Amino acid sequence: DTEMQAKRKRGGARWACTIAFFLSCITTPTLVRACTTILATPGSTVDGSTLNSHSNDGEGTVDPRLVRIAAADHEPNSLRDIFFAYEEYPRYIGYSRNVSEYFPSKDQTPFAPIGRIPQVPHTFAYFEETYGVINEKQVSIAESTCSGVFGAKPAGQGGKAIMSVDTLSQLAMERAATAREAVQIMGDLAVKYGFYGAGSFEGTAESLLVGDPNEGWVFHILPDDTGTSAIWVAQKVPDGHVTIVANMFIIREVNLADSENFLGSPNMFSIAQSKGWWTPGSKFDFTAIFSDGEYAHKFYTGRRIWRAYDILAPSSKFPTTYKDIRYSSPYPFSIAPDTKVELATVMAIMRDSLEGTPFDMTAGLAAGPFGSPDRWIGGDGESKVAGNWERPIALFRTSDSYVAQSRKWLPAQVGGLVWFGPHGAHATVYVPFAIGMQDLPPAYKIGNPSKLDRRSAYWAHRRTGSSALVLVSDKCGQVC
């Protein structure tokens, strides 16, 4: 039994090893969308870098390409086009953003902007997947959609808001030299021009982890009650701590008078008071007031938070269960890890399927004969069966994941890295790309998830992951 448990704990590593062996060896993933993000501050890591990770957990149709946006100078009084955020492939078609991978083919029509805002004199270079990843100043972003009590429609679709989280992340990459600046820029633009969320089952609000070489922030945002502005708050992660956001707000008591640790829109108080959700003088719990709780099912968020914190600080013995995470707050905003965090630790967490725990996705009848952690949608009959599958951090339906690394002791061009992995984290190899690179390998800039392309790194990893499904059990440990 002890040997068996040890093998299961190596499950995530086994998948990564399998990739290296099979990288020439297809199934079609199935539906749902949600993302997991982890940020480790400089004081919490072995080498003093900031680590910021994101899994882009889409529905098998999300654009998996990584592209480079060049720095640019802009004429006085010029405008910046704002486009509706299409996250499926292709996420953008047109010339406005000056990225050749986005230029239209002969049968494609360029996207029309839904708005325009004043352009700044100079914009920074950065890497972009669905969201901005890291810029030349080593500012990084990781996204996780959250539930919210308000929703809004975008301009052109019955509403007035023009800022999505995708667009806000891009604007932050273009304009911010620090994480604090990025937070303030995104908040101010959303309040001025209106914010709209995804609006699908996972929620209408958003959370971003924002890091730079010196610090990290948690940023929450949702539309206001008019659909024309936004409510937002940001809290600095204490140095020496790690935090995780898994599709639900985590910021609790807000104190905007403490500007060193909190930023936000003052309208949060007046709106909460007008709705009867808060009384002046009482504790202002942002999550309890503006979150709509876990979506999909209980433990959808909490299990991932518990797992990451249990790996990082097992001595704390965090609880595995709770009543209502929106109100009971079973897990802290951030934690000090038992030992300094390594880059490989964050990658391992991103690849985790609850191996070696009572919730192990690689064990039991549901894992099948080969111990697969993947759980596929079972059709109409599944809704007739009570309960839900566990929601692990690693998912087969992920389009890409990454760990952005900011290192203050190195020149920014090499200090800022993104360790990028196409497809599911448990079926990928993370490859480092320095922000100073003037171009990216062609294999990472192409990839239509609906059309097999053997030139694409995304399809190489996706095909390998499918092939590895019959090699993940303990019987096939020789793969590693």
Short mmCIF file of C-alpha atoms in Angstrom, two decimals:
data_model
loop_
_atom_site.label_atom_id
_atom_site.label_comp_id
_atom_site.label_asym_id
_atom_site.label_seq_id
_atom_site.Cartn_x
_atom_site.Cartn_y
_atom_site.Cartn_z
CA ASP A 1 0.00 0.00 0.00
CA THR A 2 2.82 2.39 0.87
CA GLU A 3 4.50 1.71 -2.46
CA MET A 4 1.20 2.22 -4.27
CA GLN A 5 0.61 5.59 -2.60
CA ALA A 6 4.12 6.72 -3.46
CA LYS A 7 3.53 5.86 -7.10
CA ARG A 8 0.29 7.79 -7.14
CA LYS A 9 1.97 10.83 -5.67
CA ARG A 10 4.33 10.69 -8.62
CA GLY A 11 1.40 10.72 -11.02
CA GLY A 12 1.82 14.32 -12.11
CA ALA A 13 5.52 13.82 -12.73
CA ARG A 14 4.80 10.63 -14.66
CA TRP A 15 2.60 12.53 -17.07
CA ALA A 16 5.32 15.11 -17.68
CA CYS A 17 7.86 12.35 -18.30
CA THR A 18 5.50 10.67 -20.69
CA ILE A 19 5.40 13.83 -22.84
CA ALA A 20 9.13 13.81 -23.37
CA PHE A 21 8.91 10.19 -24.53
CA PHE A 22 5.89 10.60 -26.81
CA LEU A 23 6.24 14.07 -28.31
CA SER A 24 5.31 12.82 -31.76
CA CYS A 25 2.52 10.47 -30.76
CA ILE A 26 -6.17 12.72 -30.39
CA THR A 27 -9.21 12.96 -28.78
CA THR A 28 -11.62 15.84 -28.69
CA PRO A 29 -11.95 17.41 -25.25
CA THR A 30 -15.34 18.25 -23.85
CA LEU A 31 -17.03 21.23 -22.27
CA VAL A 32 -16.91 23.71 -19.38
CA ARG A 33 -14.65 26.66 -18.44
CA ALA A 34 -12.81 27.86 -15.33
CA CYS A 35 -9.22 28.63 -14.29
CA THR A 36 -6.85 28.22 -11.35
CA THR A 37 -4.22 30.83 -10.41
CA ILE A 38 -1.39 30.82 -7.86
CA LEU A 39 0.95 33.66 -6.89
CA ALA A 40 4.09 33.30 -4.77
CA THR A 41 5.73 36.51 -3.53
CA PRO A 42 9.52 37.03 -3.60
CA GLY A 43 9.87 36.35 0.12
CA SER A 44 8.18 32.97 -0.26
CA THR A 45 10.35 31.55 -3.04
CA VAL A 46 13.74 29.85 -2.99
CA ASP A 47 15.42 32.33 -5.32
CA GLY A 48 13.47 35.50 -4.45
CA SER A 49 11.52 35.63 -7.70
CA THR A 50 7.80 36.29 -8.02
CA LEU A 51 5.92 33.33 -9.49
CA ASN A 52 2.47 33.83 -11.02
CA SER A 53 0.65 30.86 -12.59
CA HIS A 54 -2.51 30.43 -14.64
CA SER A 55 -4.39 27.53 -16.22
CA ASN A 56 -6.63 28.46 -19.15
CA ASP A 57 -9.33 25.87 -18.53
CA GLY A 58 -11.64 26.28 -21.49
CA GLU A 59 -14.14 24.14 -23.35
CA GLY A 60 -11.79 22.68 -25.91
CA THR A 61 -12.33 25.66 -28.20
CA VAL A 62 -10.27 28.37 -26.47
CA ASP A 63 -7.47 29.88 -28.57
CA PRO A 64 -4.21 28.28 -27.30
CA ARG A 65 -1.74 30.50 -29.14
CA LEU A 66 1.03 32.48 -27.44
CA VAL A 67 2.02 35.65 -29.32
CA ARG A 68 4.30 38.61 -28.77
CA ILE A 69 2.93 42.15 -28.85
CA ALA A 70 5.67 44.61 -29.81
CA ALA A 71 6.38 47.86 -28.01
CA ALA A 72 5.16 50.90 -29.92
CA ASP A 73 5.13 54.70 -29.98
CA HIS A 74 1.86 56.45 -30.76
CA GLU A 75 0.97 59.81 -32.27
CA PRO A 76 -0.54 62.51 -30.03
CA ASN A 77 -4.33 62.34 -29.73
CA SER A 78 -4.46 58.84 -31.24
CA LEU A 79 -7.03 56.29 -30.08
CA ARG A 80 -6.76 52.68 -28.99
CA ASP A 81 -9.40 50.35 -30.48
CA ILE A 82 -11.28 48.14 -28.01
CA PHE A 83 -12.70 44.85 -29.28
CA PHE A 84 -15.21 42.39 -27.91
CA ALA A 85 -13.39 39.58 -26.14
CA TYR A 86 -13.79 36.44 -28.23
CA GLU A 87 -11.90 33.82 -26.23
CA GLU A 88 -12.54 30.96 -28.64
CA TYR A 89 -10.33 30.49 -31.68
CA PRO A 90 -9.59 32.89 -33.26
CA ARG A 91 -9.66 35.35 -30.39
CA TYR A 92 -8.95 38.32 -32.66
CA ILE A 93 -8.82 38.95 -36.41
CA GLY A 94 -7.50 42.24 -37.72
CA TYR A 95 -4.59 44.62 -38.21
CA SER A 96 -5.19 47.05 -35.35
CA ARG A 97 -2.96 45.18 -32.89
CA ASN A 98 -0.12 44.74 -35.40
CA VAL A 99 0.38 41.00 -34.79
CA SER A 100 0.86 38.93 -37.93
CA GLU A 101 -0.74 35.86 -36.33
CA TYR A 102 -3.97 37.88 -36.05
CA PHE A 103 -4.00 39.16 -39.63
CA PRO A 104 -7.07 37.92 -41.54
CA SER A 105 -6.82 35.15 -44.10
CA LYS A 106 -8.64 35.51 -47.41
CA ASP A 107 -11.90 34.17 -45.98
CA GLN A 108 -11.83 36.14 -42.70
CA THR A 109 -13.25 39.56 -41.87
CA PRO A 110 -11.42 41.86 -39.42
CA PHE A 111 -13.20 42.44 -36.13
CA ALA A 112 -14.94 45.79 -35.67
CA PRO A 113 -14.14 47.73 -32.48
CA ILE A 114 -16.87 48.20 -29.88
CA GLY A 115 -15.22 51.36 -28.59
CA ARG A 116 -12.11 53.49 -28.51
CA ILE A 117 -10.14 55.13 -25.72
CA PRO A 118 -7.28 57.66 -25.73
CA GLN A 119 -3.96 56.01 -26.51
CA VAL A 120 -0.85 56.61 -24.41
CA PRO A 121 2.40 57.87 -26.02
CA HIS A 122 4.25 54.55 -25.59
CA THR A 123 3.12 50.96 -24.99
CA PHE A 124 5.31 48.13 -23.69
CA ALA A 125 6.06 44.81 -25.32
CA TYR A 126 4.43 41.73 -23.82
CA PHE A 127 3.39 38.12 -24.35
CA GLU A 128 -0.29 37.30 -24.74
CA GLU A 129 -2.46 34.18 -24.74
CA THR A 130 -6.18 34.79 -24.03
CA TYR A 131 -4.96 37.37 -21.51
CA GLY A 132 -1.84 39.44 -21.16
CA VAL A 133 0.86 37.25 -19.57
CA ILE A 134 4.01 39.28 -18.81
CA ASN A 135 5.46 42.53 -20.14
CA GLU A 136 8.93 43.97 -20.62
CA LYS A 137 8.78 45.51 -17.12
CA GLN A 138 8.23 42.00 -15.67
CA VAL A 139 4.63 42.74 -14.70
CA SER A 140 2.65 39.49 -14.91
CA ILE A 141 -1.03 38.57 -14.82
CA ALA A 142 -2.99 35.38 -14.15
CA GLU A 143 -6.79 35.18 -14.59
CA SER A 144 -9.64 33.28 -12.90
CA THR A 145 -13.33 33.87 -13.67
CA CYS A 146 -15.53 34.29 -10.59
CA SER A 147 -19.20 34.50 -9.72
CA GLY A 148 -20.64 37.93 -8.99
CA VAL A 149 -23.96 39.42 -7.91
CA PHE A 150 -24.12 41.78 -10.90
CA GLY A 151 -23.74 41.21 -14.64
CA ALA A 152 -23.53 43.52 -17.64
CA LYS A 153 -23.83 43.32 -21.40
CA PRO A 154 -21.09 44.65 -23.67
CA ALA A 155 -21.51 47.45 -26.14
CA GLY A 156 -22.92 46.13 -29.39
CA GLN A 157 -24.86 43.41 -27.57
CA GLY A 158 -27.44 45.49 -25.74
CA GLY A 159 -25.13 47.11 -23.20
CA LYS A 160 -22.69 49.99 -22.81
CA ALA A 161 -19.61 48.44 -21.17
CA ILE A 162 -16.50 48.01 -23.33
CA MET A 163 -13.95 46.60 -20.88
CA SER A 164 -13.58 42.82 -20.49
CA VAL A 165 -10.95 41.18 -18.32
CA ASP A 166 -9.09 40.20 -21.50
CA THR A 167 -8.90 43.83 -22.61
CA LEU A 168 -8.01 45.10 -19.15
CA SER A 169 -5.12 42.64 -18.94
CA GLN A 170 -3.84 43.76 -22.33
CA LEU A 171 -4.05 47.44 -21.38
CA ALA A 172 -2.23 46.74 -18.12
CA MET A 173 0.55 44.98 -20.02
CA GLU A 174 0.80 47.90 -22.43
CA ARG A 175 0.84 50.67 -19.83
CA ALA A 176 2.03 49.44 -16.40
CA ALA A 177 5.60 49.34 -15.07
CA THR A 178 4.58 47.83 -11.70
CA ALA A 179 1.87 45.54 -10.36
CA ARG A 180 0.36 48.39 -8.35
CA GLU A 181 0.17 50.55 -11.48
CA ALA A 182 -1.48 47.68 -13.37
CA VAL A 183 -4.16 47.30 -10.72
CA GLN A 184 -4.93 51.01 -10.65
CA ILE A 185 -5.00 51.31 -14.44
CA MET A 186 -7.41 48.39 -14.83
CA GLY A 187 -9.68 49.61 -12.07
CA ASP A 188 -9.83 53.18 -13.33
CA LEU A 189 -10.53 52.14 -16.94
CA ALA A 190 -13.28 49.71 -15.90
CA VAL A 191 -15.01 52.34 -13.76
CA LYS A 192 -14.83 54.92 -16.57
CA TYR A 193 -15.78 52.72 -19.53
CA GLY A 194 -17.79 49.93 -17.93
CA PHE A 195 -16.93 46.28 -17.27
CA TYR A 196 -18.65 43.17 -18.60
CA GLY A 197 -17.89 39.62 -17.48
CA ALA A 198 -18.01 36.30 -19.27
CA GLY A 199 -21.69 35.82 -18.45
CA SER A 200 -21.60 32.03 -18.81
CA PHE A 201 -22.13 29.49 -16.06
CA GLU A 202 -18.90 30.30 -14.25
CA GLY A 203 -19.91 33.85 -13.47
CA THR A 204 -19.92 37.51 -14.47
CA ALA A 205 -16.99 38.66 -12.34
CA GLU A 206 -13.23 38.24 -12.57
CA SER A 207 -10.08 37.94 -10.53
CA LEU A 208 -6.51 38.64 -11.59
CA LEU A 209 -3.28 37.90 -9.75
CA VAL A 210 -0.84 40.67 -10.64
CA GLY A 211 2.86 40.40 -9.92
CA ASP A 212 6.12 42.22 -10.53
CA PRO A 213 9.70 41.59 -9.33
CA ASN A 214 8.92 43.08 -5.89
CA GLU A 215 5.32 42.23 -4.96
CA GLY A 216 2.01 40.66 -5.85
CA TRP A 217 -1.65 41.72 -5.73
CA VAL A 218 -5.08 40.09 -5.90
CA PHE A 219 -7.52 42.09 -8.04
CA HIS A 220 -11.30 41.45 -8.04
CA ILE A 221 -13.78 43.13 -10.37
CA LEU A 222 -17.45 42.93 -11.34
CA PRO A 223 -19.93 45.21 -13.13
CA ASP A 224 -21.73 47.77 -11.02
CA ASP A 225 -25.51 47.68 -10.57
CA THR A 226 -26.09 49.95 -13.60
CA GLY A 227 -24.05 47.92 -16.08
CA THR A 228 -22.15 51.04 -17.10
CA SER A 229 -19.26 51.07 -14.62
CA ALA A 230 -17.48 48.66 -12.28
CA ILE A 231 -16.84 47.68 -8.67
CA TRP A 232 -13.29 46.61 -7.89
CA VAL A 233 -10.89 45.96 -5.04
CA ALA A 234 -7.28 44.85 -4.78
CA GLN A 235 -5.26 43.57 -1.84
CA LYS A 236 -1.49 43.18 -1.66
CA VAL A 237 -0.22 39.72 -0.83
CA PRO A 238 2.10 39.89 2.21
CA ASP A 239 5.71 39.25 1.25
CA GLY A 240 6.63 35.71 2.22
CA HIS A 241 3.13 34.47 1.42
CA VAL A 242 1.47 32.49 -1.37
CA THR A 243 -2.15 32.85 -2.49
CA ILE A 244 -4.53 30.96 -4.78
CA VAL A 245 -7.70 32.01 -6.58
CA ALA A 246 -9.90 29.23 -7.97
CA ASN A 247 -12.99 30.80 -9.54
CA MET A 248 -14.19 32.70 -6.49
CA PHE A 249 -13.28 35.93 -4.73
CA ILE A 250 -10.98 35.61 -1.70
CA ILE A 251 -10.62 39.22 -0.46
CA ARG A 252 -12.55 39.62 2.77
CA GLU A 253 -12.39 42.69 5.02
CA VAL A 254 -11.52 45.83 3.03
CA ASN A 255 -9.79 48.91 4.39
CA LEU A 256 -9.20 51.50 1.67
CA ALA A 257 -7.67 53.84 4.26
CA ASP A 258 -4.71 51.41 4.26
CA SER A 259 -3.49 52.40 0.79
CA GLU A 260 -0.29 50.39 1.19
CA ASN A 261 -2.29 47.15 1.17
CA PHE A 262 -5.66 48.01 -0.42
CA LEU A 263 -6.86 49.74 -3.55
CA GLY A 264 -10.42 49.90 -4.85
CA SER A 265 -13.42 51.82 -6.09
CA PRO A 266 -15.25 53.75 -3.35
CA ASN A 267 -18.61 52.93 -4.93
CA MET A 268 -18.42 49.45 -3.40
CA PHE A 269 -19.61 50.89 -0.08
CA SER A 270 -22.49 53.01 -1.37
CA ILE A 271 -23.79 50.22 -3.60
CA ALA A 272 -23.63 47.63 -0.83
CA GLN A 273 -25.39 50.01 1.54
CA SER A 274 -28.11 50.88 -1.00
CA LYS A 275 -28.88 47.19 -1.49
CA GLY A 276 -29.11 46.58 2.25
CA TRP A 277 -26.07 44.27 2.19
CA TRP A 278 -23.88 46.36 4.52
CA THR A 279 -24.28 48.86 7.33
CA PRO A 280 -21.65 51.58 7.90
CA GLY A 281 -19.56 50.76 10.94
CA SER A 282 -19.78 46.99 10.42
CA LYS A 283 -17.13 44.76 8.82
CA PHE A 284 -17.06 45.09 5.04
CA ASP A 285 -16.54 41.54 3.67
CA PHE A 286 -16.09 41.98 -0.09
CA THR A 287 -16.50 38.27 -0.88
CA ALA A 288 -19.60 37.78 1.26
CA ILE A 289 -21.20 40.89 -0.25
CA PHE A 290 -20.33 40.70 -3.94
CA SER A 291 -19.51 37.05 -4.67
CA ASP A 292 -22.27 34.66 -5.66
CA GLY A 293 -20.38 31.78 -4.08
CA GLU A 294 -18.99 28.62 -5.62
CA TYR A 295 -20.46 27.78 -8.97
CA ALA A 296 -21.10 24.33 -10.41
CA HIS A 297 -21.12 22.62 -7.00
CA LYS A 298 -19.79 22.70 -3.45
CA PHE A 299 -16.01 22.15 -3.26
CA TYR A 300 -15.55 23.35 -6.86
CA THR A 301 -13.39 26.18 -5.51
CA GLY A 302 -12.59 25.03 -2.01
CA ARG A 303 -11.00 21.71 -2.90
CA ARG A 304 -8.41 23.41 -5.09
CA ILE A 305 -7.57 26.00 -2.44
CA TRP A 306 -7.26 23.25 0.16
CA ARG A 307 -5.04 21.15 -2.08
CA ALA A 308 -2.61 23.95 -2.94
CA TYR A 309 -2.38 25.10 0.68
CA ASP A 310 -2.01 21.52 1.93
CA ILE A 311 0.92 20.95 -0.42
CA LEU A 312 2.57 24.24 0.54
CA ALA A 313 1.85 24.19 4.29
CA PRO A 314 0.87 20.68 5.42
CA SER A 315 1.64 21.59 9.03
CA SER A 316 -1.38 23.91 9.05
CA LYS A 317 -3.78 21.00 8.53
CA PHE A 318 -6.42 23.04 6.73
CA PRO A 319 -9.94 21.56 6.82
CA THR A 320 -11.22 19.55 3.85
CA THR A 321 -14.84 20.51 4.41
CA TYR A 322 -16.94 23.55 5.29
CA LYS A 323 -20.52 24.80 5.17
CA ASP A 324 -20.72 27.73 2.75
CA ILE A 325 -17.33 29.03 1.64
CA ARG A 326 -18.83 32.41 0.74
CA TYR A 327 -19.65 33.15 4.36
CA SER A 328 -17.60 30.73 6.46
CA SER A 329 -14.16 31.66 5.08
CA PRO A 330 -12.43 28.33 5.88
CA TYR A 331 -9.16 29.29 4.16
CA PRO A 332 -7.05 32.43 4.65
CA PHE A 333 -6.38 35.04 1.97
CA SER A 334 -2.77 33.84 1.79
CA ILE A 335 -0.38 31.58 3.68
CA ALA A 336 3.29 31.36 4.61
CA PRO A 337 4.55 28.05 3.16
CA ASP A 338 6.33 25.57 5.42
CA THR A 339 9.39 25.75 3.16
CA LYS A 340 10.47 28.15 0.44
CA VAL A 341 8.65 27.54 -2.83
CA GLU A 342 10.46 26.35 -5.93
CA LEU A 343 9.39 26.86 -9.53
CA ALA A 344 8.95 23.10 -9.83
CA THR A 345 6.59 23.15 -6.84
CA VAL A 346 4.22 25.56 -8.57
CA MET A 347 4.35 23.46 -11.74
CA ALA A 348 3.57 20.34 -9.71
CA ILE A 349 0.57 22.04 -8.12
CA MET A 350 -0.69 23.03 -11.57
CA ARG A 351 -0.39 19.35 -12.60
CA ASP A 352 -2.12 18.01 -9.50
CA SER A 353 -5.10 15.64 -9.58
CA LEU A 354 -5.38 15.15 -5.80
CA GLU A 355 -3.02 12.16 -5.90
CA GLY A 356 -2.36 10.57 -2.55
CA THR A 357 -5.35 12.22 -0.86
CA PRO A 358 -8.79 10.81 0.03
CA PHE A 359 -10.02 12.56 -3.14
CA ASP A 360 -7.44 10.98 -5.50
CA MET A 361 -8.68 11.26 -9.09
CA THR A 362 -6.35 8.47 -10.25
CA ALA A 363 -7.88 5.87 -7.89
CA GLY A 364 -11.13 3.94 -7.81
CA LEU A 365 -13.57 2.72 -10.44
CA ALA A 366 -14.08 6.17 -11.93
CA ALA A 367 -10.39 6.28 -12.88
CA GLY A 368 -10.89 3.28 -15.16
CA PRO A 369 -8.41 0.46 -15.73
CA PHE A 370 -5.45 2.78 -16.26
CA GLY A 371 -5.89 5.24 -13.39
CA SER A 372 -6.85 8.25 -15.50
CA PRO A 373 -7.57 11.48 -13.57
CA ASP A 374 -9.80 12.80 -16.37
CA ARG A 375 -13.57 12.95 -15.97
CA TRP A 376 -15.59 13.40 -19.15
CA ILE A 377 -19.11 14.70 -19.41
CA GLY A 378 -21.36 11.65 -19.31
CA GLY A 379 -24.29 12.89 -21.37
CA ASP A 380 -27.89 13.54 -20.36
CA GLY A 381 -27.97 10.64 -17.94
CA GLU A 382 -25.29 12.19 -15.74
CA SER A 383 -27.72 14.81 -14.44
CA LYS A 384 -29.90 12.03 -13.04
CA VAL A 385 -27.13 10.84 -10.73
CA ALA A 386 -26.66 12.71 -7.45
CA GLY A 387 -23.34 14.32 -6.62
CA ASN A 388 -20.40 15.64 -8.61
CA TRP A 389 -16.87 14.69 -9.54
CA GLU A 390 -14.06 16.34 -7.63
CA ARG A 391 -12.63 19.42 -9.36
CA PRO A 392 -8.83 19.04 -9.47
CA ILE A 393 -6.38 21.74 -10.48
CA ALA A 394 -5.19 19.88 -13.59
CA LEU A 395 -7.74 19.36 -16.37
CA PHE A 396 -7.64 17.66 -19.76
CA ARG A 397 -9.68 20.51 -21.28
CA THR A 398 -7.07 23.18 -20.55
CA SER A 399 -5.88 25.07 -23.64
CA ASP A 400 -2.63 26.17 -21.99
CA SER A 401 -1.08 26.97 -18.64
CA TYR A 402 1.96 28.91 -17.56
CA VAL A 403 4.12 30.16 -14.72
CA ALA A 404 5.31 33.74 -15.16
CA GLN A 405 8.55 34.49 -13.33
CA SER A 406 9.84 37.96 -12.40
CA ARG A 407 13.43 38.28 -11.14
CA LYS A 408 14.58 41.65 -9.85
CA TRP A 409 18.30 40.82 -9.73
CA LEU A 410 18.47 40.34 -13.51
CA PRO A 411 17.99 42.74 -16.44
CA ALA A 412 14.30 42.84 -17.30
CA GLN A 413 14.84 41.32 -20.76
CA VAL A 414 16.00 38.03 -19.24
CA GLY A 415 14.57 38.44 -15.74
CA GLY A 416 11.02 38.18 -16.99
CA LEU A 417 10.10 34.69 -18.16
CA VAL A 418 6.98 32.78 -19.00
CA TRP A 419 7.20 29.01 -18.57
CA PHE A 420 4.52 28.14 -21.11
CA GLY A 421 2.79 24.79 -21.47
CA PRO A 422 0.26 24.01 -24.23
CA HIS A 423 -2.75 21.79 -23.43
CA GLY A 424 -3.40 20.33 -19.96
CA ALA A 425 -0.80 20.96 -17.29
CA HIS A 426 -0.53 17.23 -16.49
CA ALA A 427 0.22 16.56 -20.16
CA THR A 428 2.64 19.34 -20.98
CA VAL A 429 6.27 20.40 -20.91
CA TYR A 430 6.78 23.95 -19.61
CA VAL A 431 9.16 25.83 -21.92
CA PRO A 432 10.77 29.14 -20.87
CA PHE A 433 10.46 32.23 -23.06
CA ALA A 434 12.26 35.41 -21.99
CA ILE A 435 10.36 38.66 -22.41
CA GLY A 436 13.34 40.11 -24.28
CA MET A 437 12.84 37.65 -27.16
CA GLN A 438 11.88 39.45 -30.35
CA ASP A 439 9.85 36.50 -31.60
CA LEU A 440 8.47 33.15 -30.44
CA PRO A 441 8.91 29.71 -32.00
CA PRO A 442 6.35 29.19 -34.78
CA ALA A 443 4.95 26.05 -33.12
CA TYR A 444 3.66 28.11 -30.18
CA LYS A 445 2.11 30.85 -32.31
CA ILE A 446 -0.22 28.52 -34.19
CA GLY A 447 -2.94 26.14 -33.06
CA ASN A 448 -6.60 25.81 -33.97
CA PRO A 449 -8.15 23.51 -31.32
CA SER A 450 -10.76 22.37 -33.86
CA LYS A 451 -8.29 21.38 -36.57
CA LEU A 452 -5.33 19.05 -36.22
CA ASP A 453 -2.06 20.72 -37.16
CA ARG A 454 1.15 18.74 -36.72
CA ARG A 455 3.19 21.96 -36.82
CA SER A 456 1.52 23.13 -33.60
CA ALA A 457 2.95 22.61 -30.11
CA TYR A 458 -0.62 22.59 -28.79
CA TRP A 459 -1.53 19.62 -30.97
CA ALA A 460 1.70 17.77 -30.17
CA HIS A 461 0.91 17.97 -26.46
CA ARG A 462 -2.78 17.23 -26.91
CA ARG A 463 -2.07 14.13 -28.97
CA THR A 464 0.54 13.01 -26.48
CA GLY A 465 -1.85 13.50 -23.58
CA SER A 466 -4.43 11.34 -25.30
CA SER A 467 -1.86 8.61 -25.98
CA ALA A 468 -0.66 8.73 -22.38
CA LEU A 469 -4.14 7.92 -21.05
CA VAL A 470 -3.28 4.22 -21.32
CA LEU A 471 0.04 4.71 -19.53
CA VAL A 472 -0.85 6.53 -16.33
CA SER A 473 -1.65 3.54 -14.14
CA ASP A 474 0.76 1.97 -11.69
CA LYS A 475 1.04 -1.01 -14.00
CA CYS A 476 2.78 1.19 -16.52
CA GLY A 477 5.25 2.90 -14.16
CA GLN A 478 8.12 1.96 -16.47
CA VAL A 479 7.19 4.91 -18.71
CA CYS A 480 9.19 7.15 -16.38
#
